[in-house]
Tab-separated table of N, CA and C in Angstrom:
chain	number	residue	atom	x	y	z
V	7	MET	N	-15.548	32.223	4.797
V	7	MET	CA	-16.428	31.077	4.751
V	7	MET	C	-15.948	30.060	5.790
V	8	SER	N	-16.861	29.511	6.574
V	8	SER	CA	-16.495	28.523	7.589
V	8	SER	C	-16.181	27.185	6.919
V	9	TYR	N	-15.472	26.329	7.631
V	9	TYR	CA	-15.130	25.032	7.056
V	9	TYR	C	-16.384	24.213	6.756
V	10	LYS	N	-17.447	24.376	7.552
V	10	LYS	CA	-18.682	23.626	7.293
V	10	LYS	C	-19.323	24.075	5.971
V	11	GLU	N	-19.287	25.381	5.699
V	11	GLU	CA	-19.802	25.880	4.421
V	11	GLU	C	-18.967	25.344	3.267
V	12	THR	N	-17.655	25.332	3.438
V	12	THR	CA	-16.765	24.805	2.404
V	12	THR	C	-17.045	23.329	2.169
V	13	MET	N	-17.326	22.584	3.229
V	13	MET	CA	-17.596	21.146	3.105
V	13	MET	C	-18.791	20.858	2.205
V	14	ASN	N	-19.720	21.791	2.118
V	14	ASN	CA	-20.880	21.616	1.242
V	14	ASN	C	-20.507	21.411	-0.214
V	15	HIS	N	-19.337	21.904	-0.612
V	15	HIS	CA	-18.943	21.891	-2.025
V	15	HIS	C	-17.910	20.820	-2.370
V	16	ILE	N	-17.440	20.082	-1.395
V	16	ILE	CA	-16.379	19.104	-1.627
V	16	ILE	C	-16.900	17.925	-2.447
V	17	ASP	N	-16.159	17.569	-3.505
V	17	ASP	CA	-16.487	16.362	-4.272
V	17	ASP	C	-15.265	15.463	-4.479
V	18	THR	N	-14.116	15.898	-3.950
V	18	THR	CA	-12.866	15.153	-4.121
V	18	THR	C	-12.069	15.184	-2.829
V	19	PHE	N	-11.547	14.021	-2.452
V	19	PHE	CA	-10.661	13.911	-1.301
V	19	PHE	C	-9.279	13.502	-1.782
V	20	ILE	N	-8.263	14.195	-1.281
V	20	ILE	CA	-6.885	13.804	-1.568
V	20	ILE	C	-6.162	13.656	-0.234
V	21	PHE	N	-5.446	12.549	-0.093
V	21	PHE	CA	-4.753	12.250	1.158
V	21	PHE	C	-3.284	11.955	0.941
V	22	ASP	N	-2.468	12.424	1.872
V	22	ASP	CA	-1.100	11.985	2.017
V	22	ASP	C	-1.181	10.620	2.715
V	23	VAL	N	-0.077	9.889	2.759
V	23	VAL	CA	-0.082	8.578	3.423
V	23	VAL	C	0.541	8.664	4.809
V	24	ASP	N	1.854	8.847	4.869
V	24	ASP	CA	2.554	8.803	6.159
V	24	ASP	C	2.193	10.000	7.027
V	25	GLY	N	1.658	9.714	8.204
V	25	GLY	CA	1.224	10.764	9.118
V	25	GLY	C	-0.238	11.136	8.951
V	26	VAL	N	-0.881	10.615	7.907
V	26	VAL	CA	-2.309	10.863	7.673
V	26	VAL	C	-3.059	9.533	7.692
V	27	LEU	N	-2.761	8.675	6.718
V	27	LEU	CA	-3.345	7.328	6.709
V	27	LEU	C	-2.605	6.390	7.658
V	28	THR	N	-1.392	6.753	8.032
V	28	THR	CA	-0.637	6.013	9.038
V	28	THR	C	-0.302	6.972	10.169
V	29	ASP	N	0.207	6.428	11.263
V	29	ASP	CA	0.593	7.301	12.377
V	29	ASP	C	2.005	7.850	12.211
V	30	GLY	N	2.617	7.569	11.067
V	30	GLY	CA	3.954	8.077	10.788
V	30	GLY	C	5.057	7.154	11.264
V	31	THR	N	4.687	6.098	11.982
V	31	THR	CA	5.678	5.133	12.449
V	31	THR	C	6.012	4.164	11.326
V	32	VAL	N	7.284	3.869	11.167
V	32	VAL	CA	7.724	2.880	10.194
V	32	VAL	C	8.442	1.775	10.958
V	33	HIS	N	7.937	0.560	10.834
V	33	HIS	CA	8.581	-0.607	11.439
V	33	HIS	C	9.474	-1.225	10.381
V	34	ILE	N	10.720	-1.486	10.729
V	34	ILE	CA	11.670	-2.022	9.759
V	34	ILE	C	11.938	-3.486	10.103
V	35	SER	N	11.626	-4.359	9.142
V	35	SER	CA	11.825	-5.791	9.348
V	35	SER	C	13.310	-6.128	9.226
V	36	PRO	N	13.705	-7.321	9.661
V	36	PRO	CA	15.108	-7.726	9.532
V	36	PRO	C	15.619	-7.716	8.081
V	37	THR	N	14.700	-7.835	7.126
V	37	THR	CA	15.109	-7.815	5.715
V	37	THR	C	15.146	-6.392	5.152
V	38	GLY	N	14.784	-5.404	5.990
V	38	GLY	CA	14.803	-4.010	5.546
V	38	GLY	C	13.478	-3.508	5.020
V	39	GLU	N	12.469	-4.372	4.992
V	39	GLU	CA	11.146	-3.947	4.533
V	39	GLU	C	10.547	-2.988	5.551
V	40	MET	N	9.963	-1.895	5.053
V	40	MET	CA	9.336	-0.906	5.930
V	40	MET	C	7.840	-1.175	5.998
V	41	LEU	N	7.355	-1.423	7.205
V	41	LEU	CA	5.954	-1.773	7.417
V	41	LEU	C	5.210	-0.622	8.070
V	42	ARG	N	3.975	-0.411	7.620
V	42	ARG	CA	3.120	0.633	8.165
V	42	ARG	C	1.788	0.002	8.544
V	43	SER	N	1.040	0.677	9.397
V	43	SER	CA	-0.303	0.203	9.708
V	43	SER	C	-1.296	1.323	9.420
V	44	MET	N	-2.485	0.916	8.988
V	44	MET	CA	-3.557	1.852	8.671
V	44	MET	C	-4.789	1.479	9.475
V	45	HIS	N	-5.574	2.482	9.815
V	45	HIS	CA	-6.786	2.265	10.605
V	45	HIS	C	-7.898	1.743	9.696
V	46	ILE	N	-8.557	0.680	10.123
V	46	ILE	CA	-9.610	0.048	9.331
V	46	ILE	C	-10.773	1.010	9.060
V	47	ARG	N	-11.054	1.928	9.991
V	47	ARG	CA	-12.168	2.861	9.792
V	47	ARG	C	-11.848	3.906	8.728
V	48	ASP	N	-10.573	4.246	8.592
V	48	ASP	CA	-10.190	5.144	7.492
V	48	ASP	C	-10.480	4.465	6.157
V	49	GLY	N	-10.150	3.176	6.085
V	49	GLY	CA	-10.426	2.420	4.862
V	49	GLY	C	-11.911	2.346	4.569
V	50	PHE	N	-12.713	2.084	5.601
V	50	PHE	CA	-14.165	2.032	5.429
V	50	PHE	C	-14.684	3.357	4.881
V	51	ALA	N	-14.198	4.460	5.442
V	51	ALA	CA	-14.687	5.779	5.023
V	51	ALA	C	-14.274	6.102	3.585
V	52	MET	N	-13.051	5.741	3.198
V	52	MET	CA	-12.628	5.998	1.816
V	52	MET	C	-13.476	5.197	0.841
V	53	LYS	N	-13.781	3.953	1.204
V	53	LYS	CA	-14.645	3.125	0.366
V	53	LYS	C	-16.057	3.719	0.311
V	54	ALA	N	-16.560	4.188	1.443
V	54	ALA	CA	-17.883	4.827	1.485
V	54	ALA	C	-17.918	6.063	0.594
V	55	ALA	N	-16.847	6.847	0.627
V	55	ALA	CA	-16.773	8.052	-0.215
V	55	ALA	C	-16.814	7.671	-1.692
V	56	LEU	N	-16.026	6.681	-2.070
V	56	LEU	CA	-16.024	6.232	-3.465
V	56	LEU	C	-17.405	5.742	-3.892
V	57	GLU	N	-18.023	4.927	-3.046
V	57	GLU	CA	-19.343	4.376	-3.374
V	57	GLU	C	-20.435	5.438	-3.383
V	58	SER	N	-20.159	6.575	-2.754
V	58	SER	CA	-21.119	7.684	-2.728
V	58	SER	C	-20.849	8.705	-3.825
V	59	GLY	N	-19.888	8.427	-4.692
V	59	GLY	CA	-19.641	9.285	-5.855
V	59	GLY	C	-18.524	10.291	-5.719
V	60	TYR	N	-17.799	10.290	-4.618
V	60	TYR	CA	-16.660	11.201	-4.461
V	60	TYR	C	-15.432	10.618	-5.163
V	61	LYS	N	-14.547	11.491	-5.568
V	61	LYS	CA	-13.246	11.065	-6.067
V	61	LYS	C	-12.308	10.973	-4.859
V	62	VAL	N	-11.451	9.952	-4.856
V	62	VAL	CA	-10.458	9.788	-3.797
V	62	VAL	C	-9.109	9.557	-4.472
V	63	CYS	N	-8.143	10.353	-4.067
V	63	CYS	CA	-6.815	10.301	-4.658
V	63	CYS	C	-5.776	10.299	-3.535
V	64	ILE	N	-4.675	9.613	-3.777
V	64	ILE	CA	-3.569	9.566	-2.835
V	64	ILE	C	-2.353	10.201	-3.501
V	65	ILE	N	-1.705	11.131	-2.801
V	65	ILE	CA	-0.458	11.733	-3.276
V	65	ILE	C	0.530	11.676	-2.124
V	66	SER	N	1.579	10.877	-2.301
V	66	SER	CA	2.535	10.666	-1.223
V	66	SER	C	3.968	10.694	-1.735
V	67	GLY	N	4.840	11.227	-0.928
V	67	GLY	CA	6.262	11.192	-1.254
V	67	GLY	C	6.845	9.815	-1.023
V	68	GLY	N	6.236	9.050	-0.130
V	68	GLY	CA	6.714	7.707	0.163
V	68	GLY	C	6.299	6.726	-0.915
V	69	SER	N	7.028	5.635	-0.972
V	69	SER	CA	6.738	4.630	-1.995
V	69	SER	C	6.799	3.252	-1.366
V	70	ASN	N	5.645	2.617	-1.229
V	70	ASN	CA	5.572	1.311	-0.606
V	70	ASN	C	4.492	0.506	-1.319
V	71	GLU	N	4.858	-0.615	-1.889
V	71	GLU	CA	3.898	-1.404	-2.661
V	71	GLU	C	2.792	-1.991	-1.781
V	72	GLY	N	3.087	-2.255	-0.514
V	72	GLY	CA	2.046	-2.726	0.398
V	72	GLY	C	0.945	-1.690	0.566
V	73	VAL	N	1.335	-0.429	0.617
V	73	VAL	CA	0.370	0.670	0.707
V	73	VAL	C	-0.486	0.699	-0.561
V	74	ARG	N	0.171	0.579	-1.709
V	74	ARG	CA	-0.562	0.596	-2.986
V	74	ARG	C	-1.583	-0.546	-3.037
V	75	ILE	N	-1.177	-1.733	-2.614
V	75	ILE	CA	-2.073	-2.892	-2.632
V	75	ILE	C	-3.276	-2.652	-1.722
V	76	ARG	N	-3.027	-2.169	-0.512
V	76	ARG	CA	-4.123	-1.885	0.430
V	76	ARG	C	-5.114	-0.891	-0.174
V	77	LEU	N	-4.610	0.184	-0.755
V	77	LEU	CA	-5.477	1.215	-1.314
V	77	LEU	C	-6.249	0.703	-2.531
V	78	ARG	N	-5.599	-0.065	-3.376
V	78	ARG	CA	-6.295	-0.654	-4.531
V	78	ARG	C	-7.412	-1.586	-4.069
V	79	ASN	N	-7.165	-2.345	-3.003
V	79	ASN	CA	-8.190	-3.247	-2.480
V	79	ASN	C	-9.416	-2.495	-1.971
V	80	LEU	N	-9.243	-1.227	-1.629
V	80	LEU	CA	-10.373	-0.383	-1.213
V	80	LEU	C	-11.116	0.205	-2.408
V	81	GLY	N	-10.549	0.042	-3.610
V	81	GLY	CA	-11.169	0.583	-4.816
V	81	GLY	C	-10.571	1.887	-5.286
V	82	ILE	N	-9.511	2.341	-4.629
V	82	ILE	CA	-8.860	3.591	-5.028
V	82	ILE	C	-7.947	3.305	-6.219
V	83	THR	N	-8.116	4.050	-7.283
V	83	THR	CA	-7.306	3.831	-8.486
V	83	THR	C	-6.286	4.942	-8.708
V	84	ASP	N	-6.520	6.099	-8.149
V	84	ASP	CA	-5.602	7.227	-8.323
V	84	ASP	C	-4.634	7.270	-7.146
V	85	ILE	N	-3.556	6.521	-7.276
V	85	ILE	CA	-2.561	6.369	-6.217
V	85	ILE	C	-1.219	6.819	-6.768
V	86	HIS	N	-0.726	7.928	-6.249
V	86	HIS	CA	0.545	8.495	-6.711
V	86	HIS	C	1.550	8.407	-5.567
V	87	LEU	N	2.457	7.432	-5.644
V	87	LEU	CA	3.460	7.228	-4.612
V	87	LEU	C	4.835	7.631	-5.142
V	88	GLY	N	5.726	8.001	-4.245
V	88	GLY	CA	7.078	8.411	-4.637
V	88	GLY	C	7.081	9.736	-5.375
V	89	VAL	N	6.145	10.614	-5.025
V	89	VAL	CA	5.970	11.891	-5.722
V	89	VAL	C	6.937	12.939	-5.173
V	90	PRO	N	7.828	13.461	-6.018
V	90	PRO	CA	8.760	14.494	-5.549
V	90	PRO	C	8.132	15.885	-5.477
V	91	ASP	N	7.112	16.151	-6.315
V	91	ASP	CA	6.478	17.468	-6.384
V	91	ASP	C	4.960	17.291	-6.308
V	92	LYS	N	4.420	17.427	-5.106
V	92	LYS	CA	2.990	17.202	-4.900
V	92	LYS	C	2.132	18.226	-5.631
V	93	VAL	N	2.604	19.451	-5.753
V	93	VAL	CA	1.837	20.485	-6.457
V	93	VAL	C	1.655	20.099	-7.919
V	94	GLN	N	2.716	19.661	-8.557
V	94	GLN	CA	2.630	19.273	-9.969
V	94	GLN	C	1.672	18.093	-10.147
V	95	THR	N	1.791	17.094	-9.293
V	95	THR	CA	0.906	15.925	-9.377
V	95	THR	C	-0.541	16.333	-9.136
V	96	PHE	N	-0.770	17.202	-8.158
V	96	PHE	CA	-2.112	17.711	-7.869
V	96	PHE	C	-2.693	18.422	-9.092
V	97	LYS	N	-1.930	19.311	-9.690
V	97	LYS	CA	-2.418	20.057	-10.859
V	97	LYS	C	-2.718	19.126	-12.032
V	98	GLU	N	-1.867	18.142	-12.249
V	98	GLU	CA	-2.097	17.174	-13.328
V	98	GLU	C	-3.357	16.352	-13.057
V	99	TYR	N	-3.540	15.936	-11.820
V	99	TYR	CA	-4.736	15.176	-11.447
V	99	TYR	C	-5.991	16.015	-11.708
V	100	CYS	N	-5.978	17.255	-11.260
V	100	CYS	CA	-7.142	18.131	-11.451
V	100	CYS	C	-7.426	18.365	-12.926
V	101	MET	N	-6.389	18.514	-13.723
V	101	MET	CA	-6.581	18.721	-15.155
V	101	MET	C	-7.122	17.445	-15.811
V	102	ASP	N	-6.548	16.308	-15.481
V	102	ASP	CA	-6.970	15.034	-16.078
V	102	ASP	C	-8.426	14.705	-15.769
V	103	TYR	N	-8.892	15.034	-14.557
V	103	TYR	CA	-10.244	14.686	-14.138
V	103	TYR	C	-11.185	15.885	-14.074
V	104	GLN	N	-10.722	17.022	-14.571
V	104	GLN	CA	-11.513	18.256	-14.568
V	104	GLN	C	-12.066	18.552	-13.173
V	105	VAL	N	-11.167	18.519	-12.203
V	105	VAL	CA	-11.511	18.767	-10.809
V	105	VAL	C	-11.283	20.242	-10.496
V	106	ASP	N	-12.273	20.865	-9.889
V	106	ASP	CA	-12.162	22.246	-9.432
V	106	ASP	C	-11.401	22.253	-8.107
V	107	HIS	N	-10.285	22.965	-8.050
V	107	HIS	CA	-9.447	23.036	-6.841
V	107	HIS	C	-10.276	23.378	-5.605
V	108	LYS	N	-11.290	24.230	-5.775
V	108	LYS	CA	-12.100	24.684	-4.641
V	108	LYS	C	-12.994	23.590	-4.081
V	109	LYS	N	-13.149	22.495	-4.826
V	109	LYS	CA	-14.002	21.391	-4.385
V	109	LYS	C	-13.190	20.219	-3.837
V	110	VAL	N	-11.909	20.482	-3.571
V	110	VAL	CA	-11.011	19.446	-3.064
V	110	VAL	C	-10.762	19.637	-1.569
V	111	ALA	N	-10.888	18.532	-0.819
V	111	ALA	CA	-10.438	18.483	0.569
V	111	ALA	C	-9.134	17.700	0.558
V	112	TYR	N	-8.068	18.317	1.025
V	112	TYR	CA	-6.754	17.674	1.069
V	112	TYR	C	-6.344	17.553	2.525
V	113	MET	N	-5.932	16.342	2.924
V	113	MET	CA	-5.431	16.151	4.282
V	113	MET	C	-3.950	15.814	4.220
V	114	GLY	N	-3.157	16.683	4.843
V	114	GLY	CA	-1.722	16.472	4.956
V	114	GLY	C	-1.296	16.701	6.387
V	115	ASP	N	-0.037	16.397	6.674
V	115	ASP	CA	0.413	16.505	8.056
V	115	ASP	C	1.746	17.202	8.249
V	116	ASP	N	2.496	17.442	7.153
V	116	ASP	CA	3.836	17.985	7.355
V	116	ASP	C	4.251	18.851	6.164
V	117	ILE	N	5.415	19.419	6.265
V	117	ILE	CA	5.922	20.404	5.308
V	117	ILE	C	5.777	19.998	3.829
V	118	PRO	N	6.015	18.742	3.438
V	118	PRO	CA	5.837	18.400	2.019
V	118	PRO	C	4.417	18.643	1.482
V	119	ASP	N	3.427	18.773	2.378
V	119	ASP	CA	2.038	19.022	1.971
V	119	ASP	C	1.688	20.511	1.926
V	120	PHE	N	2.548	21.331	2.461
V	120	PHE	CA	2.255	22.755	2.677
V	120	PHE	C	1.767	23.469	1.412
V	121	HIS	N	2.542	23.406	0.329
V	121	HIS	CA	2.208	24.198	-0.861
V	121	HIS	C	0.952	23.703	-1.571
V	122	VAL	N	0.757	22.400	-1.623
V	122	VAL	CA	-0.450	21.898	-2.281
V	122	VAL	C	-1.687	22.237	-1.446
V	123	MET	N	-1.542	22.232	-0.136
V	123	MET	CA	-2.685	22.547	0.720
V	123	MET	C	-3.158	23.988	0.545
V	124	GLN	N	-2.277	24.856	0.099
V	124	GLN	CA	-2.660	26.251	-0.130
V	124	GLN	C	-3.499	26.421	-1.398
V	125	LEU	N	-3.601	25.373	-2.209
V	125	LEU	CA	-4.319	25.450	-3.482
V	125	LEU	C	-5.747	24.904	-3.430
V	126	VAL	N	-6.110	24.251	-2.330
V	126	VAL	CA	-7.377	23.526	-2.293
V	126	VAL	C	-8.470	24.308	-1.558
V	127	GLY	N	-9.708	23.844	-1.731
V	127	GLY	CA	-10.839	24.472	-1.057
V	127	GLY	C	-10.847	24.237	0.431
V	128	LEU	N	-10.485	23.012	0.853
V	128	LEU	CA	-10.493	22.675	2.271
V	128	LEU	C	-9.184	21.990	2.644
V	129	ALA	N	-8.284	22.764	3.218
V	129	ALA	CA	-7.038	22.212	3.747
V	129	ALA	C	-7.347	21.647	5.125
V	130	SER	N	-6.937	20.406	5.355
V	130	SER	CA	-7.228	19.760	6.628
V	130	SER	C	-6.026	18.937	7.079
V	131	CYS	N	-6.034	18.591	8.359
V	131	CYS	CA	-4.916	17.827	8.900
V	131	CYS	C	-5.346	17.048	10.126
V	132	PRO	N	-4.566	16.018	10.490
V	132	PRO	CA	-4.800	15.316	11.751
V	132	PRO	C	-4.421	16.205	12.933
V	133	GLN	N	-4.895	15.835	14.102
V	133	GLN	CA	-4.607	16.590	15.325
V	133	GLN	C	-3.110	16.707	15.587
V	134	ASP	N	-2.337	15.690	15.231
V	134	ASP	CA	-0.907	15.688	15.534
V	134	ASP	C	-0.032	16.169	14.367
V	135	ALA	N	-0.606	16.947	13.464
V	135	ALA	CA	0.164	17.507	12.342
V	135	ALA	C	1.177	18.531	12.851
V	136	SER	N	2.111	18.873	11.981
V	136	SER	CA	3.113	19.876	12.352
V	136	SER	C	2.440	21.240	12.531
V	137	PRO	N	3.040	22.111	13.329
V	137	PRO	CA	2.437	23.437	13.576
V	137	PRO	C	2.201	24.238	12.294
V	138	GLU	N	3.105	24.146	11.338
V	138	GLU	CA	2.951	24.898	10.083
V	138	GLU	C	1.718	24.445	9.314
V	139	ILE	N	1.443	23.157	9.342
V	139	ILE	CA	0.283	22.614	8.636
V	139	ILE	C	-1.005	22.951	9.385
V	140	LYS	N	-0.978	22.872	10.692
V	140	LYS	CA	-2.154	23.260	11.477
V	140	LYS	C	-2.518	24.717	11.216
V	141	GLU	N	-1.508	25.546	11.078
V	141	GLU	CA	-1.726	26.979	10.877
V	141	GLU	C	-2.497	27.274	9.588
V	142	ILE	N	-2.294	26.478	8.540
V	142	ILE	CA	-2.965	26.753	7.258
V	142	ILE	C	-4.201	25.873	7.037
V	143	SER	N	-4.524	25.026	8.005
V	143	SER	CA	-5.667	24.120	7.857
V	143	SER	C	-6.966	24.778	8.311
V	144	SER	N	-7.984	24.640	7.480
V	144	SER	CA	-9.317	25.116	7.834
V	144	SER	C	-10.012	24.132	8.761
V	145	TYR	N	-9.662	22.852	8.626
V	145	TYR	CA	-10.255	21.823	9.482
V	145	TYR	C	-9.136	20.977	10.079
V	146	ILE	N	-9.095	20.923	11.413
V	146	ILE	CA	-8.138	20.086	12.132
V	146	ILE	C	-8.941	18.996	12.825
V	147	SER	N	-8.714	17.754	12.404
V	147	SER	CA	-9.424	16.637	13.006
V	147	SER	C	-9.060	16.516	14.478
V	148	HIS	N	-9.976	15.993	15.252
V	148	HIS	CA	-9.681	15.697	16.651
V	148	HIS	C	-8.964	14.354	16.784
V	149	LYS	N	-8.754	13.669	15.663
V	149	LYS	CA	-8.060	12.378	15.636
V	149	LYS	C	-6.638	12.564	15.107
V	150	ASN	N	-5.732	11.716	15.554
V	150	ASN	CA	-4.358	11.731	15.063
V	150	ASN	C	-4.249	10.985	13.740
V	151	GLY	N	-3.160	11.206	13.042
V	151	GLY	CA	-2.885	10.481	11.810
V	151	GLY	C	-2.820	8.988	12.067
V	152	GLY	N	-3.427	8.200	11.181
V	152	GLY	CA	-3.441	6.760	11.336
V	152	GLY	C	-4.374	6.255	12.420
V	153	LYS	N	-5.102	7.169	13.039
V	153	LYS	CA	-6.001	6.817	14.148
V	153	LYS	C	-7.430	7.280	13.896
V	154	GLY	N	-7.794	7.439	12.624
V	154	GLY	CA	-9.174	7.805	12.301
V	154	GLY	C	-9.370	9.222	11.786
V	155	ALA	N	-8.293	9.958	11.534
V	155	ALA	CA	-8.431	11.335	11.035
V	155	ALA	C	-9.074	11.378	9.651
V	156	VAL	N	-8.734	10.415	8.801
V	156	VAL	CA	-9.315	10.364	7.453
V	156	VAL	C	-10.810	10.077	7.554
V	157	ARG	N	-11.182	9.118	8.386
V	157	ARG	CA	-12.605	8.803	8.602
V	157	ARG	C	-13.341	10.047	9.090
V	158	ASP	N	-12.724	10.760	10.032
V	158	ASP	CA	-13.346	11.955	10.587
V	158	ASP	C	-13.635	12.971	9.491
V	159	LEU	N	-12.661	13.271	8.652
V	159	LEU	CA	-12.859	14.259	7.583
V	159	LEU	C	-13.947	13.812	6.614
V	160	ILE	N	-13.843	12.585	6.136
V	160	ILE	CA	-14.835	12.097	5.174
V	160	ILE	C	-16.236	12.107	5.788
V	161	GLU	N	-16.339	11.620	7.003
V	161	GLU	CA	-17.645	11.589	7.663
V	161	GLU	C	-18.205	12.992	7.851
V	162	GLN	N	-17.376	13.948	8.251
V	162	GLN	CA	-17.831	15.327	8.428
V	162	GLN	C	-18.383	15.888	7.113
V	163	VAL	N	-17.644	15.697	6.017
V	163	VAL	CA	-18.092	16.207	4.711
V	163	VAL	C	-19.396	15.533	4.304
V	164	MET	N	-19.446	14.216	4.424
V	164	MET	CA	-20.659	13.497	4.025
V	164	MET	C	-21.851	13.868	4.901
V	165	ARG	N	-21.619	14.113	6.182
V	165	ARG	CA	-22.719	14.539	7.066
V	165	ARG	C	-23.249	15.915	6.654
V	166	VAL	N	-22.340	16.844	6.399
V	166	VAL	CA	-22.748	18.194	5.994
V	166	VAL	C	-23.581	18.132	4.708
V	167	GLN	N	-23.210	17.228	3.813
V	167	GLN	CA	-23.911	17.098	2.536
V	167	GLN	C	-25.108	16.150	2.612
V	168	GLY	N	-25.370	15.603	3.786
V	168	GLY	CA	-26.503	14.703	3.955
V	168	GLY	C	-26.298	13.326	3.359
V	169	LYS	N	-25.053	12.946	3.083
V	169	LYS	CA	-24.791	11.661	2.433
V	169	LYS	C	-24.346	10.568	3.400
V	170	TRP	N	-23.885	10.939	4.596
V	170	TRP	CA	-23.420	9.914	5.534
V	170	TRP	C	-24.583	9.059	6.010
V	171	HIS	N	-25.650	9.703	6.439
V	171	HIS	CA	-26.828	8.984	6.918
V	171	HIS	C	-27.391	8.116	5.794
V	172	GLU	N	-27.421	8.668	4.602
V	172	GLU	CA	-27.910	7.948	3.430
V	172	GLU	C	-27.054	6.696	3.190
V	173	TYR	N	-25.746	6.848	3.275
V	173	TYR	CA	-24.848	5.710	3.071
V	173	TYR	C	-25.008	4.700	4.208
V	174	TYR	N	-25.011	5.198	5.415
V	174	TYR	CA	-25.094	4.353	6.605
V	174	TYR	C	-26.360	3.502	6.585
V	175	ASN	N	-27.457	4.048	6.106
V	175	ASN	CA	-28.728	3.330	6.078
V	175	ASN	C	-28.928	2.512	4.812
V	176	GLY	N	-27.935	2.539	3.920
V	176	GLY	CA	-28.029	1.762	2.683
V	176	GLY	C	-27.670	0.299	2.909
V	177	GLN	N	-27.380	-0.373	1.852
V	177	GLN	CA	-27.081	-1.801	1.896
V	177	GLN	C	-25.575	-2.043	1.985
V	178	HIS	N	-24.881	-1.347	2.855
V	178	HIS	CA	-23.434	-1.459	2.943
V	178	HIS	C	-23.031	-2.142	4.237
V	179	ASP	N	-21.977	-2.932	4.153
V	179	ASP	CA	-21.456	-3.617	5.355
V	179	ASP	C	-20.472	-2.763	6.089
């Protein structure tokens, strides 16, 4: 099955943070605080997905309260940070929300995402993901992590399902 055919069935998006929602760079302040930046269009797309009825979940090994605040402000409630075992968290999430693994698009970028990506319907990654992750991804964005890769995936899925145009022409800012 081609990735476009698989996209027809996606109803849930799960994203890693560092290297996917960010470019993987960590700026360290003089006080030791680790700062990250996220692309505004990725945020717009995640909000569009939520408002269009998709589930959006974050599963990350990193733990940063600034990231949690940003994601909550977008309306995302399923935010799992500091996760040592992404597969276990993924399975618990799917069980709690009765999510079919085959209807999940997961975007990861590096080895910690490898095993969970093998369980989903659409494994995807940014253009600058590690070679091992690119090898198992059905969809590789033409955008790098933190530079619009999340927007690209969400927009592609919504376009295939005919929901992007519908959302774009709605009453959304």
